[in-house]
Amino acid sequence: MKPSMLRSIHSAVSRSRSQLLRRGYATEPVPERKVAILGAAGGIGQPLSLLMKLNPLVSTLSLYDIAGTPGVAADVSHINSRSEVAGFAGEEELGKALEGADVVIIPAGVPRKPGMTRDDLFNINAGIVKSLATAISKYCPHALVNMISNPVNSTVPIAAEVFKKAGTYDEKRLFGVTTLDVVRAKTFYAGKARVPVADVNVPVIGGHAGVTILPLFSQATPSANLDADVIEALTRRTQDGGTEVVTAKAGKGSATLSMAYAGAIFADACLKGLNGVPDVVECSYVQSNIISELPFFASKVRIGKNGVEEILGLGTLSDFEQEGLEKLKSELKSSIEKGIKFASQ
């Protein structure tokens, strides 16, 4: 990498850090915040650890995995940013990794492979999530939990049931991270609408797998008069974004880098909310009563000092989007029930 490019990157990071501090806090000191990443040595966990190390809102970064974490921790700890880094490996160190955490991010589990659906991941990842949720309920029951491990449509209900059994459940503090669907929708829409992607916003509702992902392009800003067939193609591409990456990597991985980016974006929103920054709104899969028959649903939520402050309405849907909403209900309901059944076993 050219020295000039390195200087540009360092300058950009420094500017964004100082702007973030000024924008949210004026002259007030930035609170101490501990972030724990469970699965930090994996394909998502490593780039996510890097991105969270760069976040000026993090004072302590705790990296946990069953193995390999001390090396990841040593590597990112050399970066000259605010947070102190510690690595923990093996179940016997999980408690230390979690103690005092304000935000827990969970990318742990196996990735998707060609021909694999998110449902195929269930039997492996469900057990991992159940174990980690049990530890969270013991060591940091008041943390905001960011669930990345797939299938999110089921793993969030699993975590909820574990927390209920432990007597620590607070529906405002459990989030399914669906930000990658929003990131993809923004990127794909900007390309077709020919608008700067940095200016684009697209809400994505429903769940986090296949047809349960429903981008609301009718509410996208800036608005663009795209043909119906283009909207349908954008919707399908957003829904199949994970498969697109798995296929492109030819069996050697899934969407790890873009997922790490999306996870870092959502964790940053949670930290801002905890610190009292007003009007922090992101889409997330949370306990919800927006759709009566679906106890968990992704929509825009306002995040504050206690987690979910408000679940925002869906707004006006186009006929195409209303049809998509009806189609996703049965699959999402089945995934939720599957997670609850697993947790109760």
Tab-separated table of N, CA and C in Angstrom, residues 119-247:
chain	number	residue	atom	x	y	z
A	119	ASP	N	-31.647	-22.536	7.363
A	119	ASP	CA	-32.270	-23.570	8.188
A	119	ASP	C	-31.317	-24.740	8.426
A	120	ASP	N	-30.464	-25.044	7.437
A	120	ASP	CA	-29.490	-26.124	7.584
A	120	ASP	C	-28.497	-25.831	8.702
A	121	LEU	N	-28.301	-24.562	8.990
A	121	LEU	CA	-27.369	-24.165	10.048
A	121	LEU	C	-27.943	-24.394	11.442
A	122	PHE	N	-29.241	-24.592	11.481
A	122	PHE	CA	-29.949	-24.531	12.758
A	122	PHE	C	-29.390	-25.475	13.813
A	123	ASN	N	-29.279	-26.745	13.483
A	123	ASN	CA	-28.918	-27.735	14.509
A	123	ASN	C	-27.570	-27.453	15.167
A	124	ILE	N	-26.627	-26.906	14.396
A	124	ILE	CA	-25.314	-26.585	14.962
A	124	ILE	C	-25.369	-25.268	15.726
A	125	ASN	N	-25.816	-24.220	15.050
A	125	ASN	CA	-25.750	-22.892	15.643
A	125	ASN	C	-26.727	-22.681	16.790
A	126	ALA	N	-27.846	-23.385	16.768
A	126	ALA	CA	-28.831	-23.236	17.840
A	126	ALA	C	-28.240	-23.640	19.183
A	127	GLY	N	-27.492	-24.728	19.173
A	127	GLY	CA	-26.865	-25.183	20.412
A	127	GLY	C	-25.812	-24.205	20.914
A	128	ILE	N	-25.049	-23.636	19.996
A	128	ILE	CA	-24.020	-22.651	20.365
A	128	ILE	C	-24.674	-21.430	20.987
A	129	VAL	N	-25.727	-20.929	20.357
A	129	VAL	CA	-26.418	-19.739	20.849
A	129	VAL	C	-27.034	-19.999	22.219
A	130	LYS	N	-27.621	-21.164	22.399
A	130	LYS	CA	-28.240	-21.498	23.690
A	130	LYS	C	-27.206	-21.463	24.805
A	131	SER	N	-26.033	-22.007	24.537
A	131	SER	CA	-24.960	-22.029	25.535
A	131	SER	C	-24.456	-20.622	25.851
A	132	LEU	N	-24.256	-19.825	24.822
A	132	LEU	CA	-23.758	-18.462	25.025
A	132	LEU	C	-24.789	-17.593	25.738
A	133	ALA	N	-26.058	-17.763	25.387
A	133	ALA	CA	-27.115	-16.988	26.041
A	133	ALA	C	-27.197	-17.325	27.525
A	134	THR	N	-26.977	-18.588	27.862
A	134	THR	CA	-26.974	-19.000	29.264
A	134	THR	C	-25.874	-18.268	30.032
A	135	ALA	N	-24.702	-18.146	29.413
A	135	ALA	CA	-23.585	-17.445	30.054
A	135	ALA	C	-23.875	-15.949	30.176
A	136	ILE	N	-24.484	-15.361	29.167
A	136	ILE	CA	-24.824	-13.933	29.217
A	136	ILE	C	-25.786	-13.669	30.363
A	137	SER	N	-26.775	-14.537	30.536
A	137	SER	CA	-27.761	-14.343	31.605
A	137	SER	C	-27.103	-14.383	32.978
A	138	LYS	N	-25.955	-15.052	33.070
A	138	LYS	CA	-25.252	-15.177	34.349
A	138	LYS	C	-24.264	-14.039	34.581
A	139	TYR	N	-23.511	-13.662	33.562
A	139	TYR	CA	-22.382	-12.752	33.758
A	139	TYR	C	-22.649	-11.294	33.352
A	140	CYS	N	-23.587	-11.050	32.447
A	140	CYS	CA	-23.890	-9.660	32.052
A	140	CYS	C	-25.348	-9.569	31.615
A	141	PRO	N	-26.262	-9.823	32.527
A	141	PRO	CA	-27.687	-9.902	32.176
A	141	PRO	C	-28.297	-8.601	31.666
A	142	HIS	N	-27.623	-7.479	31.887
A	142	HIS	CA	-28.180	-6.195	31.462
A	142	HIS	C	-27.551	-5.674	30.168
A	143	ALA	N	-26.712	-6.472	29.541
A	143	ALA	CA	-26.064	-6.048	28.294
A	143	ALA	C	-27.071	-6.000	27.145
A	144	LEU	N	-26.790	-5.143	26.164
A	144	LEU	CA	-27.528	-5.187	24.905
A	144	LEU	C	-26.918	-6.302	24.062
A	145	VAL	N	-27.741	-7.264	23.664
A	145	VAL	CA	-27.256	-8.437	22.929
A	145	VAL	C	-27.567	-8.265	21.447
A	146	ASN	N	-26.524	-8.306	20.626
A	146	ASN	CA	-26.637	-8.189	19.167
A	146	ASN	C	-26.430	-9.562	18.547
A	147	MET	N	-27.496	-10.200	18.089
A	147	MET	CA	-27.428	-11.556	17.550
A	147	MET	C	-27.163	-11.535	16.050
A	148	ILE	N	-26.013	-12.090	15.663
A	148	ILE	CA	-25.654	-12.224	14.251
A	148	ILE	C	-25.769	-13.677	13.807
A	149	SER	N	-25.537	-14.623	14.728
A	149	SER	CA	-25.515	-16.046	14.387
A	149	SER	C	-26.814	-16.469	13.710
A	150	ASN	N	-26.678	-17.097	12.566
A	150	ASN	CA	-27.828	-17.559	11.803
A	150	ASN	C	-28.296	-18.948	12.237
A	151	PRO	N	-29.574	-19.264	12.004
A	151	PRO	CA	-30.615	-18.414	11.426
A	151	PRO	C	-31.196	-17.451	12.460
A	152	VAL	N	-31.005	-16.154	12.235
A	152	VAL	CA	-31.422	-15.126	13.191
A	152	VAL	C	-32.916	-15.229	13.510
A	153	ASN	N	-33.724	-15.624	12.510
A	153	ASN	CA	-35.163	-15.764	12.737
A	153	ASN	C	-35.462	-16.734	13.878
A	154	SER	N	-34.553	-17.665	14.122
A	154	SER	CA	-34.731	-18.660	15.191
A	154	SER	C	-33.820	-18.418	16.384
A	155	THR	N	-32.603	-17.918	16.147
A	155	THR	CA	-31.653	-17.777	17.257
A	155	THR	C	-32.060	-16.677	18.237
A	156	VAL	N	-32.724	-15.637	17.758
A	156	VAL	CA	-33.212	-14.597	18.673
A	156	VAL	C	-34.291	-15.157	19.604
A	157	PRO	N	-35.293	-15.894	19.091
A	157	PRO	CA	-36.254	-16.531	19.997
A	157	PRO	C	-35.599	-17.523	20.968
A	158	ILE	N	-34.556	-18.231	20.523
A	158	ILE	CA	-33.842	-19.141	21.424
A	158	ILE	C	-33.253	-18.363	22.593
A	159	ALA	N	-32.547	-17.292	22.284
A	159	ALA	CA	-31.935	-16.472	23.335
A	159	ALA	C	-33.003	-15.924	24.275
A	160	ALA	N	-34.126	-15.476	23.727
A	160	ALA	CA	-35.207	-14.939	24.551
A	160	ALA	C	-35.704	-15.978	25.546
A	161	GLU	N	-35.878	-17.211	25.084
A	161	GLU	CA	-36.372	-18.274	25.968
A	161	GLU	C	-35.350	-18.615	27.051
A	162	VAL	N	-34.068	-18.617	26.689
A	162	VAL	CA	-33.015	-18.884	27.678
A	162	VAL	C	-33.033	-17.805	28.758
A	163	PHE	N	-33.146	-16.549	28.333
A	163	PHE	CA	-33.169	-15.440	29.290
A	163	PHE	C	-34.416	-15.506	30.174
A	164	LYS	N	-35.540	-15.906	29.596
A	164	LYS	CA	-36.770	-16.039	30.385
A	164	LYS	C	-36.595	-17.073	31.493
A	165	LYS	N	-36.017	-18.206	31.133
A	165	LYS	CA	-35.811	-19.271	32.124
A	165	LYS	C	-34.872	-18.822	33.234
A	166	ALA	N	-33.914	-17.963	32.887
A	166	ALA	CA	-32.953	-17.472	33.874
A	166	ALA	C	-33.513	-16.300	34.682
A	167	GLY	N	-34.676	-15.806	34.279
A	167	GLY	CA	-35.274	-14.665	34.963
A	167	GLY	C	-34.614	-13.338	34.648
A	168	THR	N	-33.915	-13.270	33.516
A	168	THR	CA	-33.182	-12.044	33.164
A	168	THR	C	-33.689	-11.397	31.879
A	169	TYR	N	-34.767	-11.910	31.310
A	169	TYR	CA	-35.185	-11.434	29.990
A	169	TYR	C	-35.720	-10.012	30.035
A	170	ASP	N	-35.181	-9.180	29.174
A	170	ASP	CA	-35.677	-7.827	28.933
A	170	ASP	C	-35.758	-7.673	27.422
A	171	GLU	N	-36.973	-7.674	26.884
A	171	GLU	CA	-37.137	-7.661	25.435
A	171	GLU	C	-36.531	-6.438	24.776
A	172	LYS	N	-36.284	-5.395	25.558
A	172	LYS	CA	-35.695	-4.178	24.999
A	172	LYS	C	-34.199	-4.321	24.746
A	173	ARG	N	-33.588	-5.373	25.266
A	173	ARG	CA	-32.131	-5.507	25.199
A	173	ARG	C	-31.658	-6.626	24.267
A	174	LEU	N	-32.576	-7.241	23.538
A	174	LEU	CA	-32.218	-8.328	22.623
A	174	LEU	C	-32.535	-7.916	21.193
A	175	PHE	N	-31.507	-7.923	20.336
A	175	PHE	CA	-31.631	-7.472	18.958
A	175	PHE	C	-31.122	-8.540	17.982
A	176	GLY	N	-31.887	-8.820	16.962
A	176	GLY	CA	-31.376	-9.570	15.828
A	176	GLY	C	-30.803	-8.583	14.830
A	177	VAL	N	-29.561	-8.797	14.431
A	177	VAL	CA	-28.884	-7.839	13.544
A	177	VAL	C	-29.262	-8.130	12.089
A	178	THR	N	-30.124	-7.302	11.542
A	178	THR	CA	-30.554	-7.431	10.145
A	178	THR	C	-29.965	-6.319	9.285
A	179	THR	N	-28.974	-5.643	9.813
A	179	THR	CA	-28.403	-4.461	9.153
A	179	THR	C	-27.807	-4.788	7.792
A	180	LEU	N	-27.324	-6.006	7.599
A	180	LEU	CA	-26.746	-6.359	6.300
A	180	LEU	C	-27.808	-6.284	5.202
A	181	ASP	N	-29.050	-6.636	5.530
A	181	ASP	CA	-30.129	-6.517	4.542
A	181	ASP	C	-30.334	-5.057	4.148
A	182	VAL	N	-30.222	-4.159	5.124
A	182	VAL	CA	-30.364	-2.729	4.854
A	182	VAL	C	-29.187	-2.229	4.024
A	183	VAL	N	-27.989	-2.662	4.383
A	183	VAL	CA	-26.779	-2.269	3.652
A	183	VAL	C	-26.878	-2.695	2.187
A	184	ARG	N	-27.310	-3.927	1.971
A	184	ARG	CA	-27.461	-4.423	0.594
A	184	ARG	C	-28.536	-3.643	-0.152
A	185	ALA	N	-29.675	-3.436	0.495
A	185	ALA	CA	-30.770	-2.717	-0.158
A	185	ALA	C	-30.334	-1.318	-0.566
A	186	LYS	N	-29.606	-0.648	0.306
A	186	LYS	CA	-29.098	0.690	-0.008
A	186	LYS	C	-28.162	0.657	-1.214
A	187	THR	N	-27.238	-0.295	-1.201
A	187	THR	CA	-26.245	-0.393	-2.269
A	187	THR	C	-26.896	-0.700	-3.614
A	188	PHE	N	-27.780	-1.696	-3.628
A	188	PHE	CA	-28.414	-2.102	-4.880
A	188	PHE	C	-29.339	-1.009	-5.414
A	189	TYR	N	-30.068	-0.349	-4.510
A	189	TYR	CA	-30.976	0.729	-4.912
A	189	TYR	C	-30.195	1.899	-5.500
A	190	ALA	N	-29.111	2.284	-4.843
A	190	ALA	CA	-28.315	3.416	-5.317
A	190	ALA	C	-27.811	3.175	-6.730
A	191	GLY	N	-27.433	1.924	-7.014
A	191	GLY	CA	-26.932	1.594	-8.347
A	191	GLY	C	-27.986	1.772	-9.425
A	192	LYS	N	-29.217	1.375	-9.126
A	192	LYS	CA	-30.294	1.484	-10.114
A	192	LYS	C	-30.864	2.902	-10.185
A	193	ALA	N	-30.930	3.564	-9.040
A	193	ALA	CA	-31.496	4.921	-9.017
A	193	ALA	C	-30.476	5.975	-9.435
A	194	ARG	N	-29.208	5.569	-9.492
A	194	ARG	CA	-28.113	6.465	-9.872
A	194	ARG	C	-28.044	7.680	-8.945
A	195	VAL	N	-28.032	7.374	-7.664
A	195	VAL	CA	-27.899	8.403	-6.633
A	195	VAL	C	-26.731	8.017	-5.734
A	196	PRO	N	-26.111	8.976	-5.048
A	196	PRO	CA	-24.987	8.651	-4.158
A	196	PRO	C	-25.444	7.715	-3.041
A	197	VAL	N	-24.756	6.606	-2.885
A	197	VAL	CA	-25.191	5.602	-1.918
A	197	VAL	C	-25.167	6.130	-0.491
A	198	ALA	N	-24.292	7.085	-0.207
A	198	ALA	CA	-24.205	7.644	1.142
A	198	ALA	C	-25.474	8.393	1.532
A	199	ASP	N	-26.250	8.827	0.524
A	199	ASP	CA	-27.482	9.581	0.792
A	199	ASP	C	-28.715	8.688	0.879
A	200	VAL	N	-28.547	7.394	0.635
A	200	VAL	CA	-29.695	6.493	0.496
A	200	VAL	C	-30.115	5.906	1.838
A	201	ASN	N	-31.419	5.792	2.009
A	201	ASN	CA	-31.974	5.065	3.151
A	201	ASN	C	-33.099	4.175	2.653
A	202	VAL	N	-33.074	2.902	3.048
A	202	VAL	CA	-34.122	1.950	2.676
A	202	VAL	C	-34.474	1.114	3.904
A	203	PRO	N	-35.688	1.228	4.428
A	203	PRO	CA	-36.063	0.343	5.535
A	203	PRO	C	-36.274	-1.088	5.043
A	204	VAL	N	-35.879	-2.046	5.867
A	204	VAL	CA	-36.082	-3.457	5.545
A	204	VAL	C	-36.777	-4.108	6.726
A	205	ILE	N	-37.894	-4.767	6.464
A	205	ILE	CA	-38.708	-5.336	7.537
A	205	ILE	C	-38.797	-6.852	7.397
A	206	GLY	N	-39.423	-7.499	8.395
A	206	GLY	CA	-39.691	-8.941	8.318
A	206	GLY	C	-38.742	-9.754	9.147
A	207	GLY	N	-37.870	-10.492	8.467
A	207	GLY	CA	-36.895	-11.344	9.136
A	207	GLY	C	-35.536	-11.208	8.488
A	208	HIS	N	-34.759	-12.285	8.559
A	208	HIS	CA	-33.389	-12.217	8.045
A	208	HIS	C	-33.030	-13.491	7.281
A	209	ALA	N	-33.949	-13.927	6.420
A	209	ALA	CA	-33.673	-15.095	5.577
A	209	ALA	C	-34.642	-15.109	4.407
A	210	GLY	N	-34.095	-15.174	3.189
A	210	GLY	CA	-34.920	-15.384	2.003
A	210	GLY	C	-36.115	-14.458	1.910
A	211	VAL	N	-37.296	-15.056	1.693
A	211	VAL	CA	-38.507	-14.256	1.473
A	211	VAL	C	-38.954	-13.486	2.711
A	212	THR	N	-38.403	-13.820	3.883
A	212	THR	CA	-38.780	-13.042	5.076
A	212	THR	C	-38.110	-11.669	5.084
A	213	ILE	N	-37.133	-11.469	4.227
A	213	ILE	CA	-36.487	-10.156	4.081
A	213	ILE	C	-37.322	-9.324	3.122
A	214	LEU	N	-37.860	-8.209	3.600
A	214	LEU	CA	-38.718	-7.389	2.753
A	214	LEU	C	-38.251	-5.928	2.739
A	215	PRO	N	-37.458	-5.551	1.740
A	215	PRO	CA	-37.041	-4.149	1.617
A	215	PRO	C	-38.213	-3.291	1.132
A	216	LEU	N	-38.394	-2.144	1.748
A	216	LEU	CA	-39.488	-1.247	1.371
A	216	LEU	C	-38.949	-0.161	0.447
A	217	PHE	N	-38.757	-0.529	-0.808
A	217	PHE	CA	-38.189	0.422	-1.769
A	217	PHE	C	-39.152	1.569	-2.067
A	218	SER	N	-40.455	1.393	-1.786
A	218	SER	CA	-41.402	2.487	-1.989
A	218	SER	C	-41.134	3.630	-1.011
A	219	GLN	N	-40.431	3.321	0.097
A	219	GLN	CA	-40.108	4.331	1.102
A	219	GLN	C	-38.651	4.789	1.016
A	220	ALA	N	-37.943	4.314	-0.004
A	220	ALA	CA	-36.522	4.652	-0.138
A	220	ALA	C	-36.350	6.149	-0.381
A	221	THR	N	-35.289	6.691	0.183
A	221	THR	CA	-34.915	8.078	-0.089
A	221	THR	C	-33.452	8.124	-0.521
A	222	PRO	N	-33.108	9.005	-1.480
A	222	PRO	CA	-34.010	9.833	-2.274
A	222	PRO	C	-34.931	8.974	-3.147
A	223	SER	N	-36.130	9.448	-3.406
A	223	SER	CA	-37.078	8.653	-4.182
A	223	SER	C	-36.666	8.637	-5.656
A	224	ALA	N	-37.023	7.554	-6.311
A	224	ALA	CA	-36.738	7.413	-7.743
A	224	ALA	C	-37.880	6.634	-8.373
A	225	ASN	N	-38.248	7.014	-9.562
A	225	ASN	CA	-39.352	6.337	-10.259
A	225	ASN	C	-38.833	5.116	-11.007
A	226	LEU	N	-38.594	4.051	-10.260
A	226	LEU	CA	-38.103	2.822	-10.864
A	226	LEU	C	-39.282	1.969	-11.306
A	227	ASP	N	-39.108	1.287	-12.424
A	227	ASP	CA	-40.163	0.416	-12.937
A	227	ASP	C	-40.421	-0.744	-11.975
A	228	ALA	N	-41.620	-1.290	-12.064
A	228	ALA	CA	-42.026	-2.381	-11.175
A	228	ALA	C	-41.100	-3.586	-11.297
A	229	ASP	N	-40.658	-3.903	-12.525
A	229	ASP	CA	-39.792	-5.064	-12.700
A	229	ASP	C	-38.412	-4.831	-12.077
A	230	VAL	N	-37.975	-3.575	-12.047
A	230	VAL	CA	-36.700	-3.249	-11.405
A	230	VAL	C	-36.823	-3.406	-9.893
A	231	ILE	N	-37.935	-2.940	-9.320
A	231	ILE	CA	-38.173	-3.078	-7.886
A	231	ILE	C	-38.223	-4.558	-7.493
A	232	GLU	N	-38.892	-5.353	-8.302
A	232	GLU	CA	-38.973	-6.791	-8.017
A	232	GLU	C	-37.596	-7.436	-8.066
A	233	ALA	N	-36.789	-7.039	-9.044
A	233	ALA	CA	-35.431	-7.593	-9.165
A	233	ALA	C	-34.561	-7.149	-7.989
A	234	LEU	N	-34.687	-5.905	-7.574
A	234	LEU	CA	-33.939	-5.415	-6.416
A	234	LEU	C	-34.339	-6.161	-5.151
A	235	THR	N	-35.616	-6.436	-5.022
A	235	THR	CA	-36.114	-7.172	-3.853
A	235	THR	C	-35.532	-8.576	-3.817
A	236	ARG	N	-35.578	-9.250	-4.954
A	236	ARG	CA	-35.029	-10.620	-5.020
A	236	ARG	C	-33.529	-10.614	-4.736
A	237	ARG	N	-32.820	-9.642	-5.272
A	237	ARG	CA	-31.371	-9.601	-5.052
A	237	ARG	C	-31.048	-9.358	-3.573
A	238	THR	N	-31.828	-8.491	-2.933
A	238	THR	CA	-31.628	-8.244	-1.504
A	238	THR	C	-31.902	-9.517	-0.707
A	239	GLN	N	-32.963	-10.210	-1.051
A	239	GLN	CA	-33.314	-11.453	-0.362
A	239	GLN	C	-32.273	-12.552	-0.576
A	240	ASP	N	-31.665	-12.563	-1.762
A	240	ASP	CA	-30.703	-13.610	-2.111
A	240	ASP	C	-29.259	-13.148	-2.000
A	241	GLY	N	-29.030	-12.035	-1.313
A	241	GLY	CA	-27.679	-11.479	-1.224
A	241	GLY	C	-26.676	-12.433	-0.607
A	242	GLY	N	-27.087	-13.151	0.422
A	242	GLY	CA	-26.185	-14.106	1.065
A	242	GLY	C	-25.796	-15.228	0.128
A	243	THR	N	-26.767	-15.740	-0.615
A	243	THR	CA	-26.508	-16.813	-1.578
A	243	THR	C	-25.585	-16.328	-2.686
A	244	GLU	N	-25.751	-15.078	-3.104
A	244	GLU	CA	-24.891	-14.490	-4.141
A	244	GLU	C	-23.425	-14.540	-3.720
A	245	VAL	N	-23.160	-14.214	-2.445
A	245	VAL	CA	-21.780	-14.209	-1.957
A	245	VAL	C	-21.256	-15.635	-1.790
A	246	VAL	N	-22.078	-16.523	-1.236
A	246	VAL	CA	-21.664	-17.920	-1.051
A	246	VAL	C	-21.290	-18.541	-2.399
A	247	THR	N	-22.104	-18.271	-3.420
A	247	THR	CA	-21.838	-18.812	-4.760
A	247	THR	C	-20.558	-18.215	-5.340
